[in-house]
GROMACS .gro file of C-alpha atoms in nm:
model
  476
    1MET     CA    1  35.462  -5.868  10.969
    2THR     CA    2  35.288  -5.785  10.657
    3LEU     CA    3  35.093  -5.474  10.464
    4TYR     CA    4  34.823  -5.721  10.465
    5SER     CA    5  34.902  -5.816  10.861
    6LEU     CA    6  34.821  -5.412  10.875
    7PHE     CA    7  34.526  -5.340  10.772
    8PRO     CA    8  34.286  -5.474  11.090
    9ILE     CA    9  34.459  -5.106  11.214
   10ALA     CA   10  34.515  -4.901  10.932
   11PRO     CA   11  34.217  -4.625  11.022
   12GLU     CA   12  34.415  -4.540  11.274
   13ILE     CA   13  34.742  -4.512  11.047
   14PHE     CA   14  34.581  -4.301  10.786
   15LEU     CA   15  34.478  -4.091  11.105
   16ILE     CA   16  34.782  -4.000  11.229
   17SER     CA   17  34.867  -3.888  10.818
   18SER     CA   18  34.634  -3.669  10.820
   19ILE     CA   19  34.646  -3.533  11.154
   20CYS     CA   20  34.999  -3.488  11.005
   21PHE     CA   21  34.955  -3.336  10.706
   22VAL     CA   22  34.661  -3.080  10.817
   23LEU     CA   23  34.904  -2.991  11.054
   24VAL     CA   24  35.173  -2.906  10.726
   25LEU     CA   25  34.882  -2.789  10.498
   26ASP     CA   26  34.798  -2.512  10.782
   27VAL     CA   27  35.141  -2.428  10.810
   28PHE     CA   28  35.131  -2.310  10.490
   29ILE     CA   29  34.792  -2.156  10.409
   30SER     CA   30  34.718  -1.746  10.524
   31ASP     CA   31  34.399  -1.714  10.759
   32SER     CA   32  34.144  -1.657  10.443
   33LYS     CA   33  34.229  -1.992  10.326
   34ARG     CA   34  34.151  -2.149  10.606
   35ILE     CA   35  33.874  -2.287  10.480
   36ILE     CA   36  34.068  -2.539  10.334
   37THR     CA   37  34.207  -2.660  10.683
   38TYR     CA   38  33.838  -2.749  10.774
   39TRP     CA   39  33.772  -2.960  10.468
   40SER     CA   40  34.078  -3.179  10.421
   41SER     CA   41  33.980  -3.237  10.815
   42VAL     CA   42  33.606  -3.374  10.788
   43ILE     CA   43  33.758  -3.561  10.460
   44ALA     CA   44  33.946  -3.687  10.700
   45VAL     CA   45  33.723  -3.796  10.952
   46ILE     CA   46  33.469  -3.906  10.716
   47ILE     CA   47  33.731  -4.162  10.528
   48THR     CA   48  33.822  -4.302  10.848
   49ALA     CA   49  33.473  -4.408  10.923
   50LEU     CA   50  33.481  -4.575  10.616
   51LEU     CA   51  33.794  -4.734  10.714
   52SER     CA   52  33.727  -4.843  11.007
   53LEU     CA   53  33.411  -5.001  10.903
   54LEU     CA   54  33.556  -5.198  10.669
   55THR     CA   55  33.732  -5.290  10.916
   56PHE     CA   56  33.504  -5.497  11.016
   57ASN     CA   57  33.459  -5.880  11.121
   58HIS     CA   58  33.347  -6.156  11.287
   59GLU     CA   59  33.600  -6.234  11.424
   60ILE     CA   60  33.857  -6.075  11.655
   61THR     CA   61  34.228  -5.991  11.619
   62ILE     CA   62  34.515  -5.945  11.831
   63LEU     CA   63  34.833  -5.792  11.726
   64PHE     CA   64  35.107  -5.660  11.873
   65SER     CA   65  35.214  -5.852  12.135
   66GLY     CA   66  34.885  -5.892  12.276
   67SER     CA   67  34.856  -5.506  12.350
   68VAL     CA   68  34.585  -5.447  12.051
   69ILE     CA   69  34.234  -5.585  12.019
   70ILE     CA   70  34.012  -5.511  11.685
   71ASP     CA   71  33.649  -5.644  11.760
   72PRO     CA   72  33.337  -5.559  11.610
   73ILE     CA   73  33.253  -5.305  11.871
   74SER     CA   74  33.588  -5.099  11.906
   75SER     CA   75  33.539  -5.082  11.522
   76LEU     CA   76  33.182  -4.979  11.512
   77LEU     CA   77  33.289  -4.703  11.781
   78LYS     CA   78  33.531  -4.530  11.577
   79THR     CA   79  33.263  -4.571  11.321
   80PHE     CA   80  33.057  -4.393  11.536
   81SER     CA   81  33.343  -4.165  11.706
   82SER     CA   82  33.400  -4.022  11.323
   83LEU     CA   83  33.128  -3.960  11.228
   84LEU     CA   84  33.023  -3.725  11.614
   85ILE     CA   85  33.374  -3.582  11.564
   86ALA     CA   86  33.216  -3.507  11.165
   87ILE     CA   87  32.896  -3.433  11.324
   88CYS     CA   88  33.115  -3.128  11.549
   89PHE     CA   89  33.305  -2.982  11.307
   90ILE     CA   90  33.005  -2.884  11.061
   91TYR     CA   91  32.842  -2.783  11.346
   92SER     CA   92  33.121  -2.536  11.445
   93LYS     CA   93  33.275  -2.384  11.124
   94ASP     CA   94  33.014  -2.078  11.093
   95TYR     CA   95  33.029  -2.059  11.516
   96LEU     CA   96  33.406  -2.036  11.405
   97ILE     CA   97  33.467  -1.842  11.168
   98LYS     CA   98  33.189  -1.527  11.346
   99ASN     CA   99  33.447  -1.495  11.621
  100ASN     CA  100  33.719  -1.573  11.514
  101LEU     CA  101  33.826  -1.854  11.640
  102PHE     CA  102  33.813  -2.067  11.269
  103LYS     CA  103  34.262  -2.181  11.295
  104GLY     CA  104  34.337  -2.487  11.219
  105GLU     CA  105  34.447  -2.566  11.585
  106PHE     CA  106  34.173  -2.620  11.746
  107PHE     CA  107  34.049  -2.918  11.411
  108ILE     CA  108  34.420  -3.017  11.446
  109LEU     CA  109  34.327  -3.106  11.809
  110SER     CA  110  34.012  -3.267  11.718
  111LEU     CA  111  34.229  -3.489  11.505
  112PHE     CA  112  34.429  -3.597  11.769
  113THR     CA  113  34.108  -3.590  12.054
  114LEU     CA  114  34.003  -3.857  11.748
  115LEU     CA  115  34.305  -4.056  11.820
  116GLY     CA  116  34.268  -4.038  12.183
  117ILE     CA  117  33.989  -4.237  12.134
  118PHE     CA  118  34.052  -4.478  11.819
  119VAL     CA  119  34.351  -4.626  12.051
  120MET     CA  120  34.205  -4.619  12.404
  121THR     CA  121  33.915  -4.849  12.214
  122SER     CA  122  34.144  -5.113  11.954
  123SER     CA  123  34.364  -5.106  12.328
  124HIS     CA  124  34.423  -5.476  12.467
  125ASN     CA  125  34.636  -5.395  12.801
  126LEU     CA  126  34.595  -5.122  13.101
  127LEU     CA  127  34.936  -4.953  12.975
  128ILE     CA  128  34.766  -4.870  12.629
  129LEU     CA  129  34.497  -4.771  12.748
  130TYR     CA  130  34.599  -4.519  12.902
  131LEU     CA  131  34.816  -4.349  12.634
  132GLY     CA  132  34.485  -4.323  12.453
  133LEU     CA  133  34.303  -4.204  12.748
  134GLU     CA  134  34.608  -3.875  12.784
  135ILE     CA  135  34.628  -3.868  12.360
  136LEU     CA  136  34.263  -3.798  12.439
  137ALA     CA  137  34.251  -3.519  12.709
  138LEU     CA  138  34.555  -3.399  12.659
  139SER     CA  139  34.342  -3.228  12.318
  140LEU     CA  140  34.118  -3.162  12.580
  141TYR     CA  141  34.338  -2.935  12.779
  142THR     CA  142  34.430  -2.713  12.474
  143LEU     CA  143  34.047  -2.713  12.302
  144ILE     CA  144  33.929  -2.601  12.674
  145ALA     CA  145  34.171  -2.224  12.688
  146PHE     CA  146  34.089  -2.218  12.205
  147ASN     CA  147  34.002  -1.892  12.358
  148ARG     CA  148  34.244  -1.736  12.459
  149ASP     CA  149  34.016  -1.430  12.505
  150SER     CA  150  33.827  -1.524  12.777
  151ALA     CA  151  33.936  -1.607  13.069
  152ILE     CA  152  33.673  -1.835  13.184
  153ALA     CA  153  33.838  -2.099  12.975
  154THR     CA  154  34.125  -2.062  13.035
  155GLU     CA  155  34.043  -2.126  13.369
  156SER     CA  156  33.820  -2.419  13.351
  157ALA     CA  157  34.133  -2.504  13.100
  158ILE     CA  158  34.317  -2.505  13.413
  159LYS     CA  159  34.103  -2.679  13.688
  160TYR     CA  160  34.047  -2.957  13.424
  161PHE     CA  161  34.362  -2.972  13.439
  162VAL     CA  162  34.507  -3.006  13.713
  163LEU     CA  163  34.220  -3.208  13.863
  164GLY     CA  164  34.271  -3.476  13.499
  165ALA     CA  165  34.614  -3.442  13.629
  166ILE     CA  166  34.512  -3.608  13.981
  167ALA     CA  167  34.304  -3.876  13.790
  168SER     CA  168  34.540  -3.976  13.616
  169GLY     CA  169  34.812  -4.021  13.849
  170THR     CA  170  34.500  -4.212  14.039
  171LEU     CA  171  34.470  -4.435  13.714
  172LEU     CA  172  34.855  -4.554  13.663
  173TYR     CA  173  34.917  -4.608  14.128
  174GLY     CA  174  34.647  -4.805  14.055
  175ILE     CA  175  34.774  -4.978  13.744
  176SER     CA  176  35.089  -5.055  13.957
  177PHE     CA  177  34.940  -5.223  14.227
  178ILE     CA  178  34.727  -5.426  13.959
  179TYR     CA  179  35.051  -5.539  13.771
  180GLY     CA  180  35.219  -5.575  14.084
  181ILE     CA  181  34.986  -5.854  14.168
  182THR     CA  182  34.927  -5.981  13.880
  183GLY     CA  183  35.282  -5.972  13.659
  184SER     CA  184  35.041  -5.850  13.402
  185ILE     CA  185  34.922  -5.484  13.204
  186GLN     CA  186  34.704  -5.725  12.967
  187PHE     CA  187  34.275  -5.742  13.044
  188ASP     CA  188  34.285  -6.162  12.931
  189LEU     CA  189  34.588  -6.248  13.241
  190ILE     CA  190  34.476  -5.991  13.474
  191SER     CA  191  34.072  -6.150  13.445
  192ASN     CA  192  34.289  -6.499  13.409
  193TYR     CA  193  34.488  -6.432  13.704
  194TYR     CA  194  34.169  -6.317  13.958
  195LEU     CA  195  33.964  -6.581  13.786
  196SER     CA  196  34.270  -6.883  13.942
  197ASN     CA  197  34.371  -6.588  14.254
  198ASN     CA  198  34.282  -6.486  14.551
  199SER     CA  199  34.533  -6.439  14.678
  200ASN     CA  200  34.663  -6.045  14.759
  201LEU     CA  201  34.317  -5.973  14.812
  202GLY     CA  202  34.341  -5.634  14.953
  203ILE     CA  203  34.581  -5.480  14.787
  204SER     CA  204  34.418  -5.475  14.411
  205LEU     CA  205  34.125  -5.428  14.653
  206LEU     CA  206  34.298  -5.141  14.692
  207ALA     CA  207  34.392  -5.031  14.311
  208LEU     CA  208  34.062  -5.120  14.244
  209ALA     CA  209  33.970  -4.806  14.450
  210PHE     CA  210  34.218  -4.648  14.269
  211ILE     CA  211  34.025  -4.716  13.943
  212LEU     CA  212  33.770  -4.640  13.981
  213VAL     CA  213  33.802  -4.263  14.144
  214ALA     CA  214  34.043  -4.214  13.867
  215ILE     CA  215  33.734  -4.398  13.608
  216ALA     CA  216  33.501  -4.206  13.758
  217PHE     CA  217  33.630  -3.894  13.747
  218LYS     CA  218  33.661  -3.938  13.347
  219PHE     CA  219  33.344  -4.054  13.360
  220GLY     CA  220  33.180  -3.757  13.533
  221ALA     CA  221  33.015  -3.943  13.784
  222ALA     CA  222  32.971  -3.751  14.120
  223PRO     CA  223  33.138  -3.752  14.382
  224PHE     CA  224  33.439  -3.677  14.081
  225HIS     CA  225  33.194  -3.417  13.902
  226MET     CA  226  33.359  -3.053  14.040
  227TRP     CA  227  33.480  -3.015  13.668
  228LEU     CA  228  33.221  -3.133  13.417
  229PRO     CA  229  32.973  -2.743  13.489
  230ASP     CA  230  33.228  -2.551  13.471
  231VAL     CA  231  33.402  -2.705  13.178
  232TYR     CA  232  33.080  -2.671  13.014
  233GLN     CA  233  33.031  -2.290  13.054
  234GLY     CA  234  33.340  -2.225  13.054
  235SER     CA  235  33.427  -2.353  12.659
  236SER     CA  236  33.294  -2.233  12.363
  237ALA     CA  237  33.005  -2.331  12.237
  238PRO     CA  238  33.162  -2.606  11.976
  239VAL     CA  239  33.401  -2.758  12.247
  240THR     CA  240  33.160  -2.820  12.475
  241LEU     CA  241  32.927  -3.016  12.204
  242LEU     CA  242  33.263  -3.214  12.171
  243ILE     CA  243  33.299  -3.265  12.494
  244GLY     CA  244  32.982  -3.353  12.569
  245THR     CA  245  32.979  -3.670  12.238
  246ALA     CA  246  33.253  -3.853  12.173
  247PRO     CA  247  33.519  -3.870  12.448
  248LYS     CA  248  33.117  -4.035  12.645
  249VAL     CA  249  33.221  -4.271  12.375
  250ALA     CA  250  33.569  -4.301  12.531
  251ALA     CA  251  33.424  -4.274  12.905
  252PHE     CA  252  33.193  -4.616  12.825
  253VAL     CA  253  33.538  -4.786  12.668
  254ILE     CA  254  33.760  -4.786  12.959
  255THR     CA  255  33.512  -4.854  13.186
  256TRP     CA  256  33.391  -5.199  13.021
  257ARG     CA  257  33.770  -5.277  12.900
  258ILE     CA  258  33.851  -5.209  13.269
  259LEU     CA  259  33.525  -5.340  13.491
  260VAL     CA  260  33.485  -5.634  13.211
  261ASP     CA  261  33.747  -5.728  13.072
  262ALA     CA  262  34.008  -5.730  13.356
  263LEU     CA  263  33.808  -5.626  13.644
  264GLY     CA  264  33.466  -5.885  13.591
  265PRO     CA  265  33.610  -6.126  13.815
  266LEU     CA  266  33.632  -5.878  14.100
  267PHE     CA  267  33.275  -5.754  14.078
  268MET     CA  268  33.167  -5.869  14.404
  269TYR     CA  269  33.402  -5.632  14.484
  270TRP     CA  270  33.324  -5.384  14.220
  271LYS     CA  271  32.942  -5.379  14.244
  272GLU     CA  272  32.896  -5.133  14.518
  273ILE     CA  273  33.123  -4.932  14.488
  274VAL     CA  274  32.953  -4.843  14.123
  275PHE     CA  275  32.600  -4.852  14.330
  276PHE     CA  276  32.728  -4.574  14.528
  277LEU     CA  277  32.810  -4.382  14.194
  278ILE     CA  278  32.466  -4.384  14.063
  279VAL     CA  279  32.268  -4.358  14.338
  280LEU     CA  280  32.470  -4.038  14.427
  281SER     CA  281  32.468  -3.858  14.044
  282LEU     CA  282  32.126  -3.928  13.977
  283LEU     CA  283  32.068  -3.723  14.319
  284VAL     CA  284  32.305  -3.509  14.277
  285GLY     CA  285  32.263  -3.441  13.943
  286ASN     CA  286  31.915  -3.412  13.857
  287LEU     CA  287  31.894  -3.174  14.207
  288ALA     CA  288  32.156  -2.969  14.091
  289ALA     CA  289  32.070  -2.932  13.753
  290ILE     CA  290  31.682  -2.770  13.857
  291ALA     CA  291  31.844  -2.460  13.977
  292GLN     CA  292  32.060  -2.388  13.644
  293THR     CA  293  31.971  -2.051  13.437
  294ASN     CA  294  32.237  -2.194  13.257
  295LEU     CA  295  32.146  -2.437  12.959
  296LYS     CA  296  32.502  -2.551  12.914
  297ARG     CA  297  32.523  -2.520  13.279
  298MET     CA  298  32.210  -2.787  13.314
  299LEU     CA  299  32.338  -2.979  13.030
  300ALA     CA  300  32.650  -3.036  13.247
  301TYR     CA  301  32.477  -3.174  13.554
  302SER     CA  302  32.203  -3.339  13.323
  303THR     CA  303  32.521  -3.593  13.158
  304ILE     CA  304  32.617  -3.649  13.550
  305SER     CA  305  32.233  -3.812  13.588
  306HIS     CA  306  32.334  -4.022  13.222
  307VAL     CA  307  32.625  -4.130  13.339
  308GLY     CA  308  32.393  -4.334  13.677
  309TYR     CA  309  32.272  -4.489  13.359
  310ILE     CA  310  32.495  -4.583  13.179
  311LEU     CA  311  32.649  -4.744  13.462
  312MET     CA  312  32.350  -4.904  13.519
  313GLY     CA  313  32.417  -5.167  13.241
  314PHE     CA  314  32.742  -5.257  13.454
  315VAL     CA  315  32.650  -5.273  13.750
  316ALA     CA  316  32.415  -5.513  13.559
  317LEU     CA  317  32.625  -5.763  13.451
  318SER     CA  318  32.512  -5.990  13.207
  319GLU     CA  319  32.484  -5.946  12.846
  320GLY     CA  320  32.160  -5.743  12.824
  321GLY     CA  321  32.303  -5.473  13.100
  322LEU     CA  322  32.534  -5.362  12.896
  323SER     CA  323  32.422  -5.360  12.550
  324ALA     CA  324  32.144  -5.097  12.751
  325SER     CA  325  32.433  -4.926  12.848
  326LEU     CA  326  32.605  -4.888  12.485
  327PHE     CA  327  32.243  -4.858  12.359
  328TYR     CA  328  32.205  -4.602  12.663
  329VAL     CA  329  32.580  -4.384  12.529
  330VAL     CA  330  32.463  -4.419  12.189
  331VAL     CA  331  32.149  -4.238  12.217
  332TYR     CA  332  32.292  -3.999  12.537
  333THR     CA  333  32.578  -3.879  12.230
  334LEU     CA  334  32.403  -3.833  11.968
  335THR     CA  335  32.065  -3.591  12.154
  336ALA     CA  336  32.372  -3.399  12.283
  337ALA     CA  337  32.518  -3.294  12.004
  338LEU     CA  338  32.174  -3.183  11.863
  339ALA     CA  339  32.100  -2.997  12.156
  340PHE     CA  340  32.421  -2.842  12.135
  341GLY     CA  341  32.399  -2.778  11.763
  342MET     CA  342  32.105  -2.593  11.901
  343ILE     CA  343  32.321  -2.410  12.131
  344ILE     CA  344  32.547  -2.295  11.804
  345ILE     CA  345  32.295  -2.197  11.586
  346LEU     CA  346  32.151  -2.037  11.791
  347SER     CA  347  32.442  -1.772  11.868
  348SER     CA  348  32.552  -1.469  11.771
  349LYS     CA  349  32.907  -1.300  11.705
  350LYS     CA  350  33.072  -1.243  12.051
  351LYS     CA  351  32.768  -1.412  12.251
  352GLU     CA  352  32.628  -1.692  12.251
  353ALA     CA  353  32.274  -1.898  12.321
  354GLN     CA  354  32.354  -1.992  12.711
  355ASN     CA  355  32.113  -1.812  12.946
  356ILE     CA  356  31.716  -2.045  12.915
  357GLU     CA  357  31.597  -1.761  12.876
  358ASP     CA  358  31.808  -1.642  12.540
  359PHE     CA  359  31.555  -1.946  12.376
  360SER     CA  360  31.245  -1.812  12.428
  361GLY     CA  361  30.974  -1.759  12.226
  362LEU     CA  362  31.195  -1.964  11.986
  363ASN     CA  363  30.860  -2.067  11.811
  364GLU     CA  364  30.758  -1.802  11.712
  365LYS     CA  365  31.105  -1.703  11.559
  366SER     CA  366  31.130  -2.021  11.423
  367PRO     CA  367  30.870  -2.287  11.483
  368TRP     CA  368  31.145  -2.570  11.273
  369PHE     CA  369  31.459  -2.527  11.487
  370ALA     CA  370  31.208  -2.488  11.822
  371PHE     CA  371  31.071  -2.863  11.649
  372ILE     CA  372  31.432  -2.972  11.698
  373LEU     CA  373  31.514  -2.934  12.053
  374LEU     CA  374  31.178  -2.976  12.163
  375ILE     CA  375  31.337  -3.395  11.992
  376ALA     CA  376  31.690  -3.271  12.213
  377MET     CA  377  31.505  -3.198  12.500
  378PHE     CA  378  31.214  -3.476  12.509
  379SER     CA  379  31.438  -3.759  12.433
  380MET     CA  380  31.664  -3.612  12.739
  381ALA     CA  381  31.386  -3.647  12.983
  382GLY     CA  382  31.295  -3.976  12.850
  383VAL     CA  383  30.953  -3.950  12.669
  384PRO     CA  384  30.745  -4.128  12.443
  385PRO     CA  385  30.801  -4.236  12.134
  386PHE     CA  386  31.134  -4.058  12.158
  387PRO     CA  387  31.467  -4.251  12.241
  388GLY     CA  388  31.574  -4.135  12.599
  389VAL     CA  389  31.265  -4.375  12.693
  390TYR     CA  390  31.354  -4.661  12.551
  391ALA     CA  391  31.743  -4.647  12.675
  392LYS     CA  392  31.644  -4.529  13.025
  393LEU     CA  393  31.360  -4.824  13.053
  394LEU     CA  394  31.684  -5.085  12.875
  395VAL     CA  395  31.937  -5.050  13.157
  396LEU     CA  396  31.646  -5.015  13.467
  397SER     CA  397  31.504  -5.356  13.294
  398SER     CA  398  31.844  -5.493  13.361
  399VAL     CA  399  31.870  -5.371  13.692
  400ILE     CA  400  31.579  -5.494  13.817
  401ASP     CA  401  31.663  -5.858  13.665
  402ALA     CA  402  31.968  -5.841  13.876
  403GLY     CA  403  31.787  -5.810  14.149
  404MET     CA  404  31.852  -5.437  14.283
  405LEU     CA  405  31.455  -5.308  14.235
  406TRP     CA  406  31.561  -5.030  14.510
  407LEU     CA  407  31.830  -4.906  14.214
  408ALA     CA  408  31.593  -4.895  13.983
  409ILE     CA  409  31.314  -4.728  14.215
  410ILE     CA  410  31.566  -4.426  14.247
  411GLY     CA  411  31.614  -4.427  13.877
  412ILE     CA  412  31.238  -4.385  13.804
  413ILE     CA  413  31.217  -4.107  14.089
  414THR     CA  414  31.552  -3.926  13.992
  415ALA     CA  415  31.382  -3.929  13.608
  416VAL     CA  416  31.069  -3.855  13.688
  417ILE     CA  417  31.280  -3.469  13.890
  418GLY     CA  418  31.514  -3.444  13.630
  419ALA     CA  419  31.210  -3.456  13.373
  420PHE     CA  420  31.164  -3.120  13.461
  421TYR     CA  421  31.326  -2.876  13.405
  422TYR     CA  422  31.348  -3.011  13.040
  423LEU     CA  423  31.014  -2.941  13.047
  424ARG     CA  424  31.106  -2.568  13.192
  425VAL     CA  425  31.321  -2.567  12.807
  426ILE     CA  426  31.048  -2.624  12.632
  427TRP     CA  427  30.801  -2.349  12.793
  428PHE     CA  428  31.044  -2.092  12.738
  429MET     CA  429  31.013  -2.160  12.408
  430TYR     CA  430  30.655  -2.209  12.389
  431PHE     CA  431  30.464  -1.971  12.622
  432ASN     CA  432  30.733  -1.693  12.667
  433LYS     CA  433  30.756  -1.390  12.497
  434PRO     CA  434  31.111  -1.392  12.263
  435LYS     CA  435  31.353  -1.144  12.447
  436GLY     CA  436  31.686  -1.092  12.326
  437LYS     CA  437  31.854  -1.089  11.930
  438PHE     CA  438  31.874  -1.438  12.009
  439THR     CA  439  31.762  -1.617  11.573
  440PRO     CA  440  31.926  -1.931  11.378
  441ASN     CA  441  32.185  -1.819  11.127
  442GLY     CA  442  32.334  -2.112  11.047
  443ASP     CA  443  32.490  -2.231  10.693
  444THR     CA  444  32.262  -2.479  10.439
  445ILE     CA  445  32.502  -2.753  10.535
  446PHE     CA  446  32.495  -2.678  10.903
  447ASN     CA  447  32.111  -2.714  10.891
  448TYR     CA  448  32.041  -3.021  10.667
  449SER     CA  449  32.278  -3.204  10.922
  450LEU     CA  450  32.073  -3.038  11.250
  451ALA     CA  451  31.796  -3.111  11.099
  452PHE     CA  452  31.938  -3.504  11.015
  453ASN     CA  453  32.094  -3.574  11.339
  454ALA     CA  454  31.672  -3.531  11.405
  455VAL     CA  455  31.587  -3.742  11.180
  456VAL     CA  456  31.760  -3.973  11.317
  457LEU     CA  457  31.725  -3.951  11.653
  458VAL     CA  458  31.328  -3.980  11.539
  459ALA     CA  459  31.379  -4.291  11.349
  460ILE     CA  460  31.534  -4.506  11.653
  461GLY     CA  461  31.225  -4.384  11.905
  462LEU     CA  462  30.979  -4.538  11.630
  463LEU     CA  463  31.284  -4.846  11.562
  464PRO     CA  464  31.507  -4.895  11.885
  465SER     CA  465  31.503  -5.284  11.763
  466TYR     CA  466  31.730  -5.247  11.496
  467LEU     CA  467  31.976  -5.031  11.758
  468LEU     CA  468  31.882  -5.288  11.997
  469ASN     CA  469  31.971  -5.560  11.760
  470LEU     CA  470  32.278  -5.449  11.726
  471CYS     CA  471  32.407  -5.371  12.015
  472ASN     CA  472  32.352  -5.721  12.166
  473TYR     CA  473  32.530  -5.805  11.852
  474LEU     CA  474  32.777  -5.587  11.907
  475LEU     CA  475  32.859  -5.736  12.266
  476LEU     CA  476  32.785  -6.081  12.229
   0.00000   0.00000   0.00000
């Protein structure tokens, strides 16, 4: 194997090297110079994104005896994930400094989170996928408990760790069954086995059930969502921002790699289970979100409903359905980044702008930032011309084309229900008098980044065909 043949995994090699560099660098600098760690991490992530983009190729490259795959979708999703982590770093800096959390560990663990996403995205067998999943999960467990002065953060981390360990064990149990039946852990070989062999169907369905439980937990789909609201509320705002964005790309990847690449021939069996997860996620997520007064908790329940819409593309199992799900993931993560960015920019020292009432009268204090949050809420609610409406229309169209009209009707009804709690936030911002002392207080880079995030969302809403065509191309 030559150095040139390793170029497709140059992003992973550089990212691992950067983690080691930042880890050693942080040991030798004082707290007053921690900004060096920050900028080193930001630059590392940006270079990683560029390297991922450079590996983009129309051809598929298989490495390490079929364990790793570099294809167009993996290259661009790695680029997108890197940019999401960069956004997280930029949005979080001021908050971390004000709350004495500006430590090297935050950036190192975030880089490990990105590494886990990279490994999952390029995985071509079940064990590599599991390895990436655990790198991601272990990093998130630690990040949630990062604020040692917060009892609720520690409680959330323990809850997530215990439930996550059970989900990981469930996934391994399902993988062991699949390996025992097919004699392989490589996705294409597993798929080929089920295309030509229907024996051991009972055990295969048992393995499928274990794997789907693990996927539902990692995605945050109901009824395996119990960790999500507590983790969103208990984590510090920067950690919630990270959890709510880049790992959603990883969740899409793990679902796609396992259900489509490996277990696609069993579609007629896992379709019914995923259908049930979708309906439950739409109902639980939207109905529970209505009762929330804490914005982070409300966004957690809304995430559950968005997971339901993302999964619709998988039950359609068509190129249009899968590209619609990918489109939805991109739009949702950018919108979530904007919403959590507003929570961060309004938070003061030792006090987060968590409650919906904290945003009362924001239009009087800062019309520009009120408009930015309005863009995020309208996009999540699916109000034209913002991109959320196109994301919902695409996944709903895909299930209608697949003959699942009732699922589309449920999706439309729950979308109308969900619009209520998003519009309530807008009502507080524009029609209530200001309460509390929360005012936007970000630095210049933060403000411009937030504005750019909003502009990108509006651009996607006005010209959705460009992103949709890209998603279609990646899933050809």
